[in-house]
Amino acid sequence: MKNPYVKALLAFLLFAFAPRANAQKDVGNLFVSGPADATKLINAYFDPLYKGLGQGLNDGWSNTAKSKGFLKFEVRVSASAAFVPQSDRSYDVNTLGLNNIKPAAGASSIGPTAFGQDQDGGRMEVYTSDGIPTGKFFNLPQGVGFHVVPSPQIQATLGLPKNIDISLRAMPKIKLGSDLGSISMIGVGAKIELLPLILGKTEKLIPIDIALAGGFTQYKYNLDLNINNDANSDQRIDARFNGVNVDAIVSKKIMFFTPFASVGYQTSKTNLKALGTYRFETSPVTTATYVDPVSVNRTDIDGIRASLGFQLKFGFFKLYGSYTQAKYSMVNAGVGFGIGQ
């Protein structure tokens, strides 16, 4: 692996996901009762991941309203951290509308979400569609033990004529390990500086820069599964997380320091499928087989966001930082190398 940016990102990802020693096991524990209940449990457990990663997809595109000169360029590596509020660190199975799963006698109905406490949730009992106990029990899976959803960005930006920047985000498929799956990223964005477009040469009379920017980013995640699987080798999780954002940015360069503020709209969507053949227990002695049993297609983020941040420029080297207030509060930090603003 010769690319230093990929190495840095891989190290970050391994650090972020290390507490999840066996993602296969944690996901597999949710495949009980049947497809309908499994889908509801997966949605409840991964809800903060959907939201936090959705916001991270839209973050870190720009830290200044000033566009780059023609053919000036920059490469940046940054990471966002979305803070999961207390209300999204656990869920109550009694509110999910499960058909065949109930808390065992005397057990709690509460389970940690993926970014909740690092401890097992309540003990559950599985019933048949006729309400007969199957004799199968399981604990709701544990969380990672911390309450921050990380998301990385690797981005290259090029200046075009007419005060326009274009940006590309890309990360080749990186295998995190046989139990953690693989992840890849692609994205495209653009920014146009408005005052030169509107005012021409007189724009220099206004001592700030104003721009309109937007971007689209997609993460792809794949995880091979092996759940009650003696004969089927095609089990896997296939997930795509898509984010779109549009922002108005204002900034002011003060020597090597450029503070900025922005306000905009963002949306993110999750498309997650459990593909392959799975066996679900329907009674103490019988099972049912389902193909591609779980499909999640949901909008996680849809609303306004506001950000404050800065850029520090020292020759070819830049440092970035920002804070965003949205559904989850979030911080972003990174470094960049390039020529131009």
PDB file of C-alpha atoms in Angstrom, residues 27-158:
ATOM      1  CA  VAL A  27     -25.092  -8.414  13.331  1.00  0.00           C
ATOM      2  CA  GLY A  28     -25.868 -12.127  13.410  1.00  0.00           C
ATOM      3  CA  ASN A  29     -27.482 -11.852  16.838  1.00  0.00           C
ATOM      4  CA  LEU A  30     -30.208  -9.722  15.239  1.00  0.00           C
ATOM      5  CA  PHE A  31     -31.237 -12.426  12.753  1.00  0.00           C
ATOM      6  CA  VAL A  32     -33.864 -14.098  14.928  1.00  0.00           C
ATOM      7  CA  SER A  33     -37.610 -14.790  14.687  1.00  0.00           C
ATOM      8  CA  GLY A  34     -38.018 -13.819  11.013  1.00  0.00           C
ATOM      9  CA  PRO A  35     -37.289 -11.128   8.405  1.00  0.00           C
ATOM     10  CA  ALA A  36     -39.816  -8.596   9.745  1.00  0.00           C
ATOM     11  CA  ASP A  37     -38.494  -8.658  13.313  1.00  0.00           C
ATOM     12  CA  ALA A  38     -34.868  -8.812  12.141  1.00  0.00           C
ATOM     13  CA  THR A  39     -35.357  -5.669  10.025  1.00  0.00           C
ATOM     14  CA  LYS A  40     -36.864  -3.756  12.967  1.00  0.00           C
ATOM     15  CA  LEU A  41     -34.051  -4.821  15.287  1.00  0.00           C
ATOM     16  CA  ILE A  42     -31.373  -3.882  12.743  1.00  0.00           C
ATOM     17  CA  ASN A  43     -32.964  -0.451  12.250  1.00  0.00           C
ATOM     18  CA  ALA A  44     -33.137   0.196  15.994  1.00  0.00           C
ATOM     19  CA  TYR A  45     -29.601  -1.029  16.691  1.00  0.00           C
ATOM     20  CA  PHE A  46     -27.891   0.854  13.847  1.00  0.00           C
ATOM     21  CA  ASP A  47     -30.015   4.030  14.001  1.00  0.00           C
ATOM     22  CA  PRO A  48     -27.205   6.289  15.345  1.00  0.00           C
ATOM     23  CA  LEU A  49     -24.777   4.859  12.773  1.00  0.00           C
ATOM     24  CA  TYR A  50     -27.192   5.791   9.965  1.00  0.00           C
ATOM     25  CA  LYS A  51     -27.598   9.343  11.298  1.00  0.00           C
ATOM     26  CA  GLY A  52     -24.002   9.983  12.334  1.00  0.00           C
ATOM     27  CA  LEU A  53     -22.479   8.598   9.156  1.00  0.00           C
ATOM     28  CA  GLY A  54     -25.121  10.452   7.124  1.00  0.00           C
ATOM     29  CA  GLN A  55     -23.962  13.762   8.579  1.00  0.00           C
ATOM     30  CA  GLY A  56     -20.303  12.837   8.155  1.00  0.00           C
ATOM     31  CA  LEU A  57     -20.900  12.190   4.462  1.00  0.00           C
ATOM     32  CA  ASN A  58     -21.822  15.851   3.991  1.00  0.00           C
ATOM     33  CA  ASP A  59     -19.061  17.355   6.116  1.00  0.00           C
ATOM     34  CA  GLY A  60     -15.636  18.796   5.396  1.00  0.00           C
ATOM     35  CA  TRP A  61     -16.095  19.893   1.788  1.00  0.00           C
ATOM     36  CA  SER A  62     -14.783  23.438   2.246  1.00  0.00           C
ATOM     37  CA  ASN A  63     -13.389  25.733   4.969  1.00  0.00           C
ATOM     38  CA  THR A  64     -13.394  28.983   2.988  1.00  0.00           C
ATOM     39  CA  ALA A  65     -15.641  30.799   0.528  1.00  0.00           C
ATOM     40  CA  LYS A  66     -12.641  31.870  -1.567  1.00  0.00           C
ATOM     41  CA  SER A  67     -12.271  29.858  -4.769  1.00  0.00           C
ATOM     42  CA  LYS A  68      -8.962  28.601  -6.094  1.00  0.00           C
ATOM     43  CA  GLY A  69      -7.186  30.145  -9.029  1.00  0.00           C
ATOM     44  CA  PHE A  70      -7.279  28.393 -12.394  1.00  0.00           C
ATOM     45  CA  LEU A  71      -5.531  25.001 -12.148  1.00  0.00           C
ATOM     46  CA  LYS A  72      -4.571  25.568  -8.518  1.00  0.00           C
ATOM     47  CA  PHE A  73      -5.128  22.404  -6.499  1.00  0.00           C
ATOM     48  CA  GLU A  74      -5.340  20.896  -3.042  1.00  0.00           C
ATOM     49  CA  VAL A  75      -5.437  17.424  -1.476  1.00  0.00           C
ATOM     50  CA  ARG A  76      -6.912  17.045   2.010  1.00  0.00           C
ATOM     51  CA  VAL A  77      -7.447  14.290   4.531  1.00  0.00           C
ATOM     52  CA  SER A  78      -9.974  14.962   7.279  1.00  0.00           C
ATOM     53  CA  ALA A  79     -12.289  13.190   9.672  1.00  0.00           C
ATOM     54  CA  SER A  80     -15.624  14.050  11.265  1.00  0.00           C
ATOM     55  CA  ALA A  81     -16.995  12.953  14.611  1.00  0.00           C
ATOM     56  CA  ALA A  82     -20.770  13.068  15.177  1.00  0.00           C
ATOM     57  CA  PHE A  83     -21.835  12.989  18.829  1.00  0.00           C
ATOM     58  CA  VAL A  84     -24.683  10.572  19.607  1.00  0.00           C
ATOM     59  CA  PRO A  85     -27.155  12.096  22.102  1.00  0.00           C
ATOM     60  CA  GLN A  86     -28.293  10.152  25.158  1.00  0.00           C
ATOM     61  CA  SER A  87     -31.683   9.452  23.594  1.00  0.00           C
ATOM     62  CA  ASP A  88     -30.087   7.509  20.707  1.00  0.00           C
ATOM     63  CA  ARG A  89     -27.761   5.319  22.807  1.00  0.00           C
ATOM     64  CA  SER A  90     -30.432   2.726  23.594  1.00  0.00           C
ATOM     65  CA  TYR A  91     -33.792   1.433  22.363  1.00  0.00           C
ATOM     66  CA  ASP A  92     -36.811  -0.313  23.864  1.00  0.00           C
ATOM     67  CA  VAL A  93     -37.953  -3.479  22.061  1.00  0.00           C
ATOM     68  CA  ASN A  94     -41.480  -2.927  23.410  1.00  0.00           C
ATOM     69  CA  THR A  95     -41.784   0.122  21.121  1.00  0.00           C
ATOM     70  CA  LEU A  96     -40.623  -1.624  17.921  1.00  0.00           C
ATOM     71  CA  GLY A  97     -43.793  -3.586  17.144  1.00  0.00           C
ATOM     72  CA  LEU A  98     -42.003  -6.948  17.083  1.00  0.00           C
ATOM     73  CA  ASN A  99     -44.174  -9.933  16.209  1.00  0.00           C
ATOM     74  CA  ASN A 100     -42.402 -12.881  17.782  1.00  0.00           C
ATOM     75  CA  ILE A 101     -39.876 -11.478  20.245  1.00  0.00           C
ATOM     76  CA  LYS A 102     -40.569 -10.461  23.836  1.00  0.00           C
ATOM     77  CA  PRO A 103     -38.405  -9.784  26.890  1.00  0.00           C
ATOM     78  CA  ALA A 104     -37.876 -12.946  28.939  1.00  0.00           C
ATOM     79  CA  ALA A 105     -39.624 -13.107  32.285  1.00  0.00           C
ATOM     80  CA  GLY A 106     -38.158 -10.480  34.599  1.00  0.00           C
ATOM     81  CA  ALA A 107     -35.715  -9.210  31.942  1.00  0.00           C
ATOM     82  CA  SER A 108     -35.198  -5.643  30.727  1.00  0.00           C
ATOM     83  CA  SER A 109     -36.648  -4.595  27.379  1.00  0.00           C
ATOM     84  CA  ILE A 110     -33.773  -2.138  26.775  1.00  0.00           C
ATOM     85  CA  GLY A 111     -30.806  -2.727  24.498  1.00  0.00           C
ATOM     86  CA  PRO A 112     -27.829  -0.481  23.648  1.00  0.00           C
ATOM     87  CA  THR A 113     -27.598   0.814  20.094  1.00  0.00           C
ATOM     88  CA  ALA A 114     -24.400   0.302  18.098  1.00  0.00           C
ATOM     89  CA  PHE A 115     -22.949   3.430  19.760  1.00  0.00           C
ATOM     90  CA  GLY A 116     -24.374   2.729  23.200  1.00  0.00           C
ATOM     91  CA  GLN A 117     -22.885   1.029  26.241  1.00  0.00           C
ATOM     92  CA  ASP A 118     -20.433  -1.834  25.879  1.00  0.00           C
ATOM     93  CA  GLN A 119     -22.716  -4.354  27.593  1.00  0.00           C
ATOM     94  CA  ASP A 120     -25.361  -6.862  26.553  1.00  0.00           C
ATOM     95  CA  GLY A 121     -28.958  -5.712  26.355  1.00  0.00           C
ATOM     96  CA  GLY A 122     -32.010  -7.387  27.834  1.00  0.00           C
ATOM     97  CA  ARG A 123     -32.578 -11.129  27.487  1.00  0.00           C
ATOM     98  CA  MET A 124     -35.193 -11.908  24.812  1.00  0.00           C
ATOM     99  CA  GLU A 125     -37.395 -14.948  24.173  1.00  0.00           C
ATOM    100  CA  VAL A 126     -38.544 -16.008  20.715  1.00  0.00           C
ATOM    101  CA  TYR A 127     -42.124 -17.129  20.054  1.00  0.00           C
ATOM    102  CA  THR A 128     -43.864 -18.779  17.100  1.00  0.00           C
ATOM    103  CA  SER A 129     -46.460 -16.907  15.058  1.00  0.00           C
ATOM    104  CA  ASP A 130     -49.070 -18.666  17.233  1.00  0.00           C
ATOM    105  CA  GLY A 131     -47.528 -17.247  20.412  1.00  0.00           C
ATOM    106  CA  ILE A 132     -45.860 -20.512  21.485  1.00  0.00           C
ATOM    107  CA  PRO A 133     -42.362 -20.228  23.043  1.00  0.00           C
ATOM    108  CA  THR A 134     -39.668 -21.765  20.833  1.00  0.00           C
ATOM    109  CA  GLY A 135     -37.281 -22.275  23.750  1.00  0.00           C
ATOM    110  CA  LYS A 136     -34.776 -19.932  22.073  1.00  0.00           C
ATOM    111  CA  PHE A 137     -33.307 -17.064  24.102  1.00  0.00           C
ATOM    112  CA  PHE A 138     -30.786 -14.390  23.171  1.00  0.00           C
ATOM    113  CA  ASN A 139     -29.401 -11.126  24.506  1.00  0.00           C
ATOM    114  CA  LEU A 140     -29.703  -7.881  22.583  1.00  0.00           C
ATOM    115  CA  PRO A 141     -26.189  -7.091  21.256  1.00  0.00           C
ATOM    116  CA  GLN A 142     -23.844  -4.684  22.993  1.00  0.00           C
ATOM    117  CA  GLY A 143     -22.657  -1.300  21.742  1.00  0.00           C
ATOM    118  CA  VAL A 144     -19.095  -0.166  21.084  1.00  0.00           C
ATOM    119  CA  GLY A 145     -18.853   1.673  24.413  1.00  0.00           C
ATOM    120  CA  PHE A 146     -18.287   5.165  23.003  1.00  0.00           C
ATOM    121  CA  HIS A 147     -20.794   7.665  21.625  1.00  0.00           C
ATOM    122  CA  VAL A 148     -19.092   9.189  18.611  1.00  0.00           C
ATOM    123  CA  VAL A 149     -19.695   8.142  14.986  1.00  0.00           C
ATOM    124  CA  PRO A 150     -16.509   8.697  12.934  1.00  0.00           C
ATOM    125  CA  SER A 151     -16.398   9.283   9.197  1.00  0.00           C
ATOM    126  CA  PRO A 152     -13.301   9.982   7.057  1.00  0.00           C
ATOM    127  CA  GLN A 153     -12.913  12.159   3.972  1.00  0.00           C
ATOM    128  CA  ILE A 154     -10.141  12.065   1.356  1.00  0.00           C
ATOM    129  CA  GLN A 155     -10.576  14.879  -1.155  1.00  0.00           C
ATOM    130  CA  ALA A 156      -8.827  16.562  -4.102  1.00  0.00           C
ATOM    131  CA  THR A 157      -9.901  20.040  -5.288  1.00  0.00           C
ATOM    132  CA  LEU A 158      -9.046  21.827  -8.543  1.00  0.00           C
TER     133      LEU A 158
END
